[in-house]
């Protein structure tokens, strides 16, 4: 049976491992960090609304097409994961209220409306006088004039990332995937254009061999690629989240402010996530008092203070970004059995099932079921293996 070694047990690594194991490969996942330290665990778990129907208009960009495919796969995966593991990943259509609270967020909302129109995403502008009927929790913010415009999108979806990760891991185990946890990959040995083995800091298994190797190391992928002499930039973008609690159902929908960089995500059990930040802080994944205070003030500006207690928790993690904002998926240049899947930035949870399918197609030598040429690693690589600028 051919085997594959995957570096990274975030949502991308686990999804690919699950897909490959489902196709009969023997899979080993090597990872360094506990789940709570990962972007995949820290994520809000919002999936932007997609249009109804089976396809997008031809004007859709490659990323919009890929997102649409992945969105559809998520419903299937959630059902399979529940059947295989008994874990409910919390996938549900919760809807969102996209609001503008300033000139900038009003412009962002107008741009989004043009995109929703182009793609056929269902959206309905709500007059501010009707907003309190639609979402009673924001009545005070409407009365105070904080919310200037609002658009209702019934098809936004949310998932609970920690549960989704737990379900993926349980499904992988069920399918025979082997896990080497708390192990750091420290070297990649190559010969004749192939990766021969991994070197690790695990003294019990310092060397690991496999037929295929796939790097899914999130924001740290660039560091591993330099071990192969490749320079494909993936930089970390820190995001922080504040966890509050309200009465279950107090806030009915997700609230996205402007382009959705700031948001409130209500969970059915009353947990309320207030996010987020997009910070260039290198590999520092700690929270900062300045940003947590800003998020607390954001919450106070939208919901009545009496409706939530003191913060329950806060966390930060590093999103894997790329210079053009697109994921990097495919074969590593010049390495016959080396693969890369990273750079999913703000959408790794959403894009994970489609990523798993096309990566498994490639690793198994099958034609890709979905288009992903636009995300090839070559686009970020200069001919000499160095960055083009
Ligand atoms: C605050 C926040 C909110 C977000 N909200 C959303 C959202 O609502 N919707 C959405 O779709 N996405 C969201 N994202 C983005 C999403 O979380 C990421 O795109 C996704 O989690 C990236 O997954 P990954 O598996 O590539 O990386 P990670 O989850 O970072 O996993 C990387 C893995 O690589 C391993 N690794 C790294 N280096 C080594 C090494 N040397 N040796 C061994 N293992 C190594 C790590 O241990 C880890 O297992 C959010 C992210 C953040 C931070």
Coordinates of C-alpha atoms and ligand atoms in Angstrom, one line a residue:
X1 CA 0.0 0.0 0.0
X2 CA 1.5 3.4 -1.0
X3 CA 2.1 5.7 2.0
X4 CA 2.1 9.4 2.6
X5 CA 3.6 11.4 5.4
X6 CA 1.8 14.7 6.2
X7 CA 3.5 17.5 8.2
X8 CA 0.9 19.4 10.2
X9 CA -2.3 18.4 12.0
X10 CA -4.2 21.6 11.5
X11 CA -7.5 21.5 9.5
X12 CA -5.6 21.2 6.2
X13 CA -3.3 18.3 7.3
X14 CA -6.2 16.4 8.9
X15 CA -8.5 16.9 6.0
X16 CA -5.9 15.6 3.5
X17 CA -5.0 12.7 5.8
X18 CA -8.7 11.7 6.1
X19 CA -9.2 11.9 2.3
X20 CA -6.1 9.9 1.5
X21 CA -6.8 7.3 4.1
X22 CA -10.3 7.0 2.7
X23 CA -8.7 6.2 -0.7
X24 CA -6.7 3.4 0.8
X25 CA -3.3 5.0 1.4
X26 CA -1.4 4.4 4.6
X27 CA -1.0 7.9 6.2
X28 CA 1.2 9.2 9.0
X29 CA 0.7 12.8 10.4
X30 CA 3.6 14.4 12.1
X31 CA 2.9 17.6 14.1
X32 CA 4.6 19.8 16.7
X33 CA 1.9 21.8 18.4
X34 CA -1.2 21.0 20.6
X35 CA -4.5 21.8 18.8
X36 CA -5.2 24.8 21.0
X37 CA -2.1 26.6 19.6
X38 CA -3.3 26.4 16.0
X39 CA -5.1 28.8 13.7
X40 CA -7.4 25.9 12.9
X41 CA -8.6 25.7 16.5
X42 CA -8.7 29.4 17.1
X43 CA -10.8 30.3 14.0
X44 CA -14.2 31.8 14.3
X45 CA -15.6 29.2 11.9
X46 CA -17.7 31.5 9.6
X47 CA -18.3 30.4 6.0
X48 CA -19.4 33.4 3.9
X49 CA -22.8 33.0 2.3
X50 CA -22.8 31.2 -1.1
X51 CA -25.4 31.4 -3.8
X52 CA -28.1 28.7 -4.0
X53 CA -27.9 26.3 -7.0
X54 CA -25.2 24.1 -8.5
X55 CA -22.8 26.6 -10.1
X56 CA -21.4 30.1 -10.1
X57 CA -21.6 32.5 -13.0
X58 CA -18.5 32.4 -15.4
X59 CA -17.3 35.7 -14.0
X60 CA -16.5 34.0 -10.7
X61 CA -12.7 34.1 -9.9
X62 CA -10.8 30.8 -9.3
X63 CA -10.9 31.4 -5.6
X64 CA -14.7 32.1 -5.6
X65 CA -15.2 28.8 -7.6
X66 CA -13.0 26.8 -5.2
X67 CA -14.8 28.3 -2.2
X68 CA -18.2 27.4 -3.7
X69 CA -17.1 23.8 -4.3
X70 CA -15.7 23.5 -0.7
X71 CA -18.8 25.0 0.8
X72 CA -20.9 22.3 -0.9
X73 CA -18.5 19.6 0.3
X74 CA -18.8 20.8 3.9
X75 CA -22.4 19.6 4.3
X76 CA -21.4 16.2 3.0
X77 CA -18.4 16.0 5.3
X78 CA -20.4 17.1 8.4
X79 CA -22.8 14.3 7.8
X80 CA -20.1 11.7 7.2
X81 CA -18.1 12.9 10.3
X82 CA -21.2 12.6 12.5
X83 CA -21.9 9.1 11.2
X84 CA -18.2 8.0 11.5
X85 CA -17.4 9.6 14.9
X86 CA -20.6 10.6 16.6
X87 CA -19.3 14.2 16.8
X88 CA -21.5 17.1 15.7
X89 CA -19.2 19.7 14.2
X90 CA -21.8 22.4 14.7
X91 CA -22.2 23.1 11.0
X92 CA -25.4 25.1 10.6
X93 CA -26.9 27.8 8.5
X94 CA -27.1 30.7 11.0
X95 CA -27.4 33.7 8.6
X96 CA -25.6 37.0 9.1
X97 CA -26.3 40.6 9.4
X98 CA -23.7 42.6 7.6
X99 CA -23.6 46.1 9.0
X100 CA -21.9 49.5 8.4
X101 CA -20.9 51.7 11.3
X102 CA -18.7 54.2 9.6
X103 CA -17.8 55.7 6.1
X104 CA -15.1 53.0 5.6
X105 CA -17.4 50.0 6.5
X106 CA -20.2 51.5 4.4
X107 CA -17.8 51.5 1.4
X108 CA -16.8 47.9 2.2
X109 CA -20.5 46.9 2.5
X110 CA -21.3 48.5 -0.9
X111 CA -18.4 46.6 -2.5
X112 CA -19.7 43.4 -1.0
X113 CA -23.2 44.1 -2.2
X114 CA -21.8 44.4 -5.8
X115 CA -20.0 41.0 -5.3
X116 CA -23.1 39.3 -3.9
X117 CA -25.1 40.7 -6.9
X118 CA -22.6 39.4 -9.4
X119 CA -22.5 35.9 -7.8
X120 CA -26.2 35.6 -7.0
X121 CA -25.7 35.4 -3.2
X122 CA -29.1 36.0 -1.5
X123 CA -29.0 39.3 0.4
X124 CA -31.6 41.8 1.5
X125 CA -31.0 45.4 2.7
X126 CA -32.9 46.1 5.9
X127 CA -34.0 49.7 6.7
X128 CA -32.6 50.7 10.1
X129 CA -36.1 51.4 11.3
X130 CA -36.9 47.6 10.8
X131 CA -33.6 46.3 12.2
X132 CA -34.8 45.9 15.8
X133 CA -37.6 43.6 14.6
X134 CA -35.1 41.5 12.6
X135 CA -32.4 41.4 15.3
X136 CA -33.7 42.6 18.7
X137 CA -30.3 42.4 20.4
X138 CA -29.1 45.4 18.4
X139 CA -32.1 47.7 19.1
X140 CA -30.1 49.9 21.4
X141 CA -27.2 50.3 18.9
X142 CA -29.8 51.2 16.2
X143 CA -31.4 53.8 18.5
X144 CA -27.9 55.2 19.3
X145 CA -27.2 55.6 15.6
X146 CA -24.2 53.2 15.7
X147 CA -25.5 51.1 12.9
X148 CA -26.0 53.1 9.7
X149 CA -26.8 50.3 7.2
X150 CA -27.6 46.6 7.4
X151 CA -28.0 43.7 4.9
X152 CA -29.4 40.3 5.8
X153 CA -27.7 37.3 4.3
X154 CA -29.7 34.1 5.2
X155 CA -27.2 31.6 3.8
X156 CA -24.1 32.3 6.0
X157 CA -22.9 29.2 7.8
X158 CA -20.9 28.6 10.9
X159 CA -19.0 25.6 12.3
X160 CA -17.3 25.0 15.6
X161 CA -13.6 24.6 14.8
X162 CA -12.5 22.6 17.9
X163 CA -15.3 20.1 17.3
X164 CA -14.5 19.9 13.6
X165 CA -10.9 19.2 14.4
X166 CA -11.8 16.6 16.9
X167 CA -14.1 14.9 14.4
X168 CA -11.5 15.0 11.7
X169 CA -8.9 13.4 14.0
X170 CA -11.3 10.7 15.2
X171 CA -12.3 10.0 11.6
X172 CA -8.6 9.7 10.6
X173 CA -8.0 7.3 13.5
X174 CA -11.0 5.3 12.4
X175 CA -9.4 5.1 8.9
X176 CA -6.1 3.9 10.3
X177 CA -4.1 7.2 10.2
X178 CA -1.0 7.1 12.5
X179 CA -0.3 10.2 14.5
X180 CA 3.1 11.4 15.8
X181 CA 2.3 14.3 18.0
X182 CA 4.6 16.8 19.7
X183 CA 7.3 16.0 17.1
X184 CA 9.1 18.8 15.3
X185 CA 10.3 18.2 11.7
X186 CA 13.9 19.5 11.7
X187 CA 15.2 18.3 8.3
X188 CA 14.1 17.0 4.9
X189 CA 16.6 14.7 3.2
X190 CA 16.5 14.7 -0.6
X191 CA 18.2 12.7 -3.4
X192 CA 17.6 12.7 -7.2
X193 CA 14.7 15.2 -7.0
X194 CA 12.8 13.2 -4.3
X195 CA 12.3 13.6 -0.6
X196 CA 13.8 10.4 1.0
X197 CA 13.1 11.0 4.7
X198 CA 12.2 13.4 7.4
X199 CA 14.5 14.2 10.3
X200 CA 12.7 14.9 13.6
X201 CA 13.5 15.9 17.1
X202 CA 11.9 12.6 18.3
X203 CA 14.7 10.5 19.7
X204 CA 12.6 7.4 19.4
X205 CA 12.0 7.9 15.7
X206 CA 14.6 10.4 14.4
X207 CA 14.1 9.5 10.7
X208 CA 10.8 8.8 8.9
X209 CA 10.6 7.5 5.3
X210 CA 7.6 7.5 3.0
X211 CA 6.6 7.4 -0.7
X212 CA 5.0 10.9 -0.6
X213 CA 5.4 13.9 1.6
X214 CA 2.9 16.7 2.0
X215 CA 3.7 20.0 3.9
X216 CA 0.7 21.5 5.6
X217 CA 2.6 23.5 8.2
X218 CA 0.4 26.7 8.1
X219 CA 2.3 29.9 8.8
X220 CA 5.5 27.8 9.4
X221 CA 5.5 26.2 5.9
X222 CA 8.1 28.7 4.5
X223 CA 10.5 27.6 7.2
X224 CA 10.2 23.9 6.2
X225 CA 10.5 24.8 2.5
X226 CA 13.8 26.5 3.1
X227 CA 15.1 23.1 4.2
X228 CA 14.5 22.0 0.6
X229 CA 16.1 25.2 -0.8
X230 CA 12.7 26.5 -1.9
X231 CA 11.6 30.0 -1.1
X232 CA 7.8 30.2 -1.2
X233 CA 6.6 33.0 1.1
X234 CA 3.9 32.2 3.6
X235 CA 3.8 34.8 6.3
X236 CA 1.9 34.8 9.6
X237 CA -1.0 37.1 10.2
X238 CA -2.1 37.1 13.9
X239 CA -5.7 37.1 14.8
X240 CA -7.1 37.6 18.3
X241 CA -10.6 36.6 19.7
X242 CA -12.4 37.4 22.9
X243 CA -14.9 34.9 24.2
X244 CA -18.0 36.2 26.1
X245 CA -21.3 34.6 27.1
X246 CA -24.8 35.8 26.6
X247 CA -28.2 34.1 27.1
X248 CA -28.6 31.4 24.3
X249 CA -30.4 32.9 21.4
X250 CA -30.0 36.5 22.6
X251 CA -28.1 37.3 19.4
X252 CA -29.8 35.4 16.6
X253 CA -27.2 35.8 13.8
X254 CA -23.6 36.5 13.1
X255 CA -22.9 40.2 12.8
X256 CA -20.2 41.2 10.3
X257 CA -19.0 44.7 10.3
X258 CA -18.1 46.0 6.9
X259 CA -15.9 43.5 5.0
X260 CA -16.1 41.2 8.0
X261 CA -12.7 41.8 9.6
X262 CA -14.7 42.5 12.8
X263 CA -17.5 40.2 13.8
X264 CA -19.7 38.8 16.6
X265 CA -20.4 35.0 16.3
X266 CA -23.1 33.7 18.6
X267 CA -23.0 29.9 19.4
X268 CA -26.3 28.1 20.2
X269 CA -25.1 27.5 23.8
X270 CA -24.7 31.3 24.5
X271 CA -21.0 31.6 23.8
X272 CA -20.2 34.7 21.8
X273 CA -16.9 35.1 19.9
X274 CA -15.8 38.7 19.4
X275 CA -13.1 39.0 16.7
X276 CA -10.8 39.7 15.2
X277 CA -7.5 41.4 14.4
X278 CA -5.2 41.0 11.4
X279 CA -1.7 41.9 12.7
X280 CA 1.8 41.5 11.4
X281 CA 3.4 40.3 14.6
X282 CA 5.9 37.8 13.2
X283 CA 5.5 34.4 15.0
X284 CA 4.3 35.9 18.2
X285 CA 0.9 34.3 18.9
X286 CA 0.1 36.0 22.2
X287 CA -2.9 38.2 22.9
X288 CA -2.4 41.9 23.6
X289 CA -4.4 44.1 26.0
X290 CA -4.8 46.9 23.4
X291 CA -6.6 44.6 20.9
X292 CA -8.7 42.8 23.6
X293 CA -9.8 46.2 24.8
X294 CA -10.7 47.3 21.3
X295 CA -12.8 44.1 20.8
X296 CA -14.5 44.6 24.2
X297 CA -15.5 48.2 23.2
X298 CA -16.7 46.9 19.8
X299 CA -19.0 44.5 21.6
X300 CA -20.3 47.2 24.0
X301 CA -21.0 49.4 21.0
X302 CA -23.3 46.8 19.5
X303 CA -25.0 44.9 22.4
X304 CA -26.4 46.2 25.7
X305 CA -23.8 45.8 28.4
X306 CA -26.2 43.9 30.7
X307 CA -26.5 41.2 28.1
X308 CA -23.0 39.7 28.7
X309 CA -20.7 39.1 31.6
X310 CA -16.9 39.4 32.0
X311 CA -14.8 37.8 29.3
X312 CA -14.5 34.0 29.7
X313 CA -11.3 33.6 27.6
X314 CA -9.2 35.1 24.9
X315 CA -6.8 33.6 22.4
X316 CA -4.6 34.4 19.4
X317 CA -3.2 32.4 16.5
X318 CA -1.4 32.8 13.2
X319 CA -3.1 32.6 9.9
X320 CA -0.9 31.5 7.0
X321 CA -0.9 34.3 4.4
X322 CA 0.7 34.6 0.9
X323 CA 1.7 37.7 -1.1
X324 CA -1.3 37.5 -3.4
X325 CA -3.8 36.3 -0.8
X326 CA -4.4 32.9 -2.6
X327 CA -3.7 29.5 -1.2
X328 CA -0.6 27.5 -2.4
X329 CA -1.6 24.0 -3.5
X330 CA 0.2 21.4 -5.5
X331 CA 3.5 19.7 -6.3
X332 CA 6.7 21.3 -5.0
X333 CA 8.8 22.6 -7.9
X334 CA 11.5 20.1 -8.8
X335 CA 10.4 17.5 -6.2
X336 CA 8.6 14.5 -7.6
X337 CA 7.1 13.3 -4.3
X338 CA 6.8 16.6 -2.4
X339 CA 3.5 18.4 -2.0
X340 CA 2.4 21.7 -0.4
X341 CA -1.0 22.9 0.8
X342 CA -1.0 26.1 2.7
X343 CA -1.6 29.9 2.5
X344 CA -5.4 29.7 3.2
X345 CA -5.2 32.9 5.2
X346 CA -8.7 33.8 6.5
X347 CA -10.5 30.8 4.9
X348 CA -8.7 27.6 5.8
X349 CA -11.7 26.0 7.6
X350 CA -14.0 26.9 4.7
X351 CA -11.5 25.7 2.0
X352 CA -10.3 22.5 3.7
X353 CA -12.6 19.9 2.1
X354 CA -11.9 21.1 -1.5
X355 CA -8.2 21.3 -0.7
X356 CA -8.2 17.7 0.6
X357 CA -9.9 16.4 -2.5
X358 CA -7.6 18.1 -5.1
X359 CA -4.5 17.3 -3.0
X360 CA -5.5 13.7 -2.7
X361 CA -6.2 13.6 -6.5
X362 CA -2.7 14.9 -7.2
X363 CA -0.9 12.7 -4.7
X364 CA -2.7 9.6 -6.0
X365 CA -1.9 10.6 -9.6
X366 CA -5.5 11.1 -10.6
X367 CA -7.1 13.9 -12.6
X368 CA -8.1 16.8 -10.3
X369 CA -11.9 16.8 -9.7
X370 CA -11.9 20.6 -9.2
X371 CA -9.9 23.4 -10.8
X372 CA -7.0 24.7 -8.7
X373 CA -4.3 25.7 -11.2
X374 CA -4.5 29.3 -10.0
X375 CA -3.0 28.2 -6.7
X376 CA 0.2 26.5 -8.0
X377 CA 3.3 27.0 -5.9
X378 CA 5.3 28.0 -9.1
X379 CA 3.5 31.3 -9.3
X380 CA 5.4 32.5 -6.2
X381 CA 8.7 31.1 -7.2
X382 CA 11.4 32.7 -9.3
X383 CA 13.2 30.5 -11.9
X384 CA 16.3 30.3 -9.6
X385 CA 14.1 29.1 -6.7
X386 CA 14.2 32.5 -5.1
X387 CA 11.5 35.1 -4.7
X388 CA 10.7 37.1 -7.8
X389 CA 11.3 40.4 -6.0
Ligands
LIG1 C1 -8.6 34.5 14.7 C2 -8.8 33.7 13.5 C3 -10.1 33.6 12.9 C4 -10.3 32.8 11.8 N1 -11.6 32.6 11.3 C5 -11.8 31.8 10.2 C6 -13.1 31.6 9.7 O1 -14.1 32.1 10.3 N2 -13.3 30.8 8.7 C7 -12.2 30.1 8.0 O2 -12.5 29.4 7.1 N3 -10.9 30.3 8.5 C8 -10.7 31.2 9.5 N4 -9.4 31.4 10.0 C9 -8.3 30.9 9.1 C10 -8.0 29.4 9.4 O3 -7.9 29.2 10.8 C11 -6.6 29.1 8.8 O4 -6.6 29.4 7.4 C12 -6.4 27.6 8.9 O5 -6.6 27.1 10.2 C13 -5.0 27.2 8.5 O6 -4.9 25.8 8.7 P1 -3.5 25.0 8.6 O7 -3.8 23.6 8.8 O8 -2.9 25.4 7.3 O9 -2.5 25.6 9.7 P2 -2.4 25.5 11.3 O10 -3.8 25.3 11.9 O11 -1.6 26.6 11.8 O12 -1.6 24.1 11.5 C14 -0.3 24.0 11.1 C15 0.3 22.7 11.6 O13 1.7 22.6 11.2 C16 2.4 22.1 12.3 N5 3.8 22.4 12.2 C17 4.4 23.6 11.9 N6 5.7 23.5 11.8 C18 6.0 22.2 12.1 C19 7.3 21.5 12.2 N7 8.5 22.1 12.0 N8 7.2 20.2 12.5 C20 6.0 19.6 12.7 N9 4.8 20.2 12.6 C21 4.8 21.5 12.3 C22 1.7 22.7 13.5 O14 2.1 22.0 14.7 C23 0.3 22.5 13.1 O15 -0.1 21.1 13.4 C24 -9.2 32.1 11.1 C25 -7.9 32.2 11.7 C26 -7.7 33.0 12.9 C27 -6.4 33.0 13.5

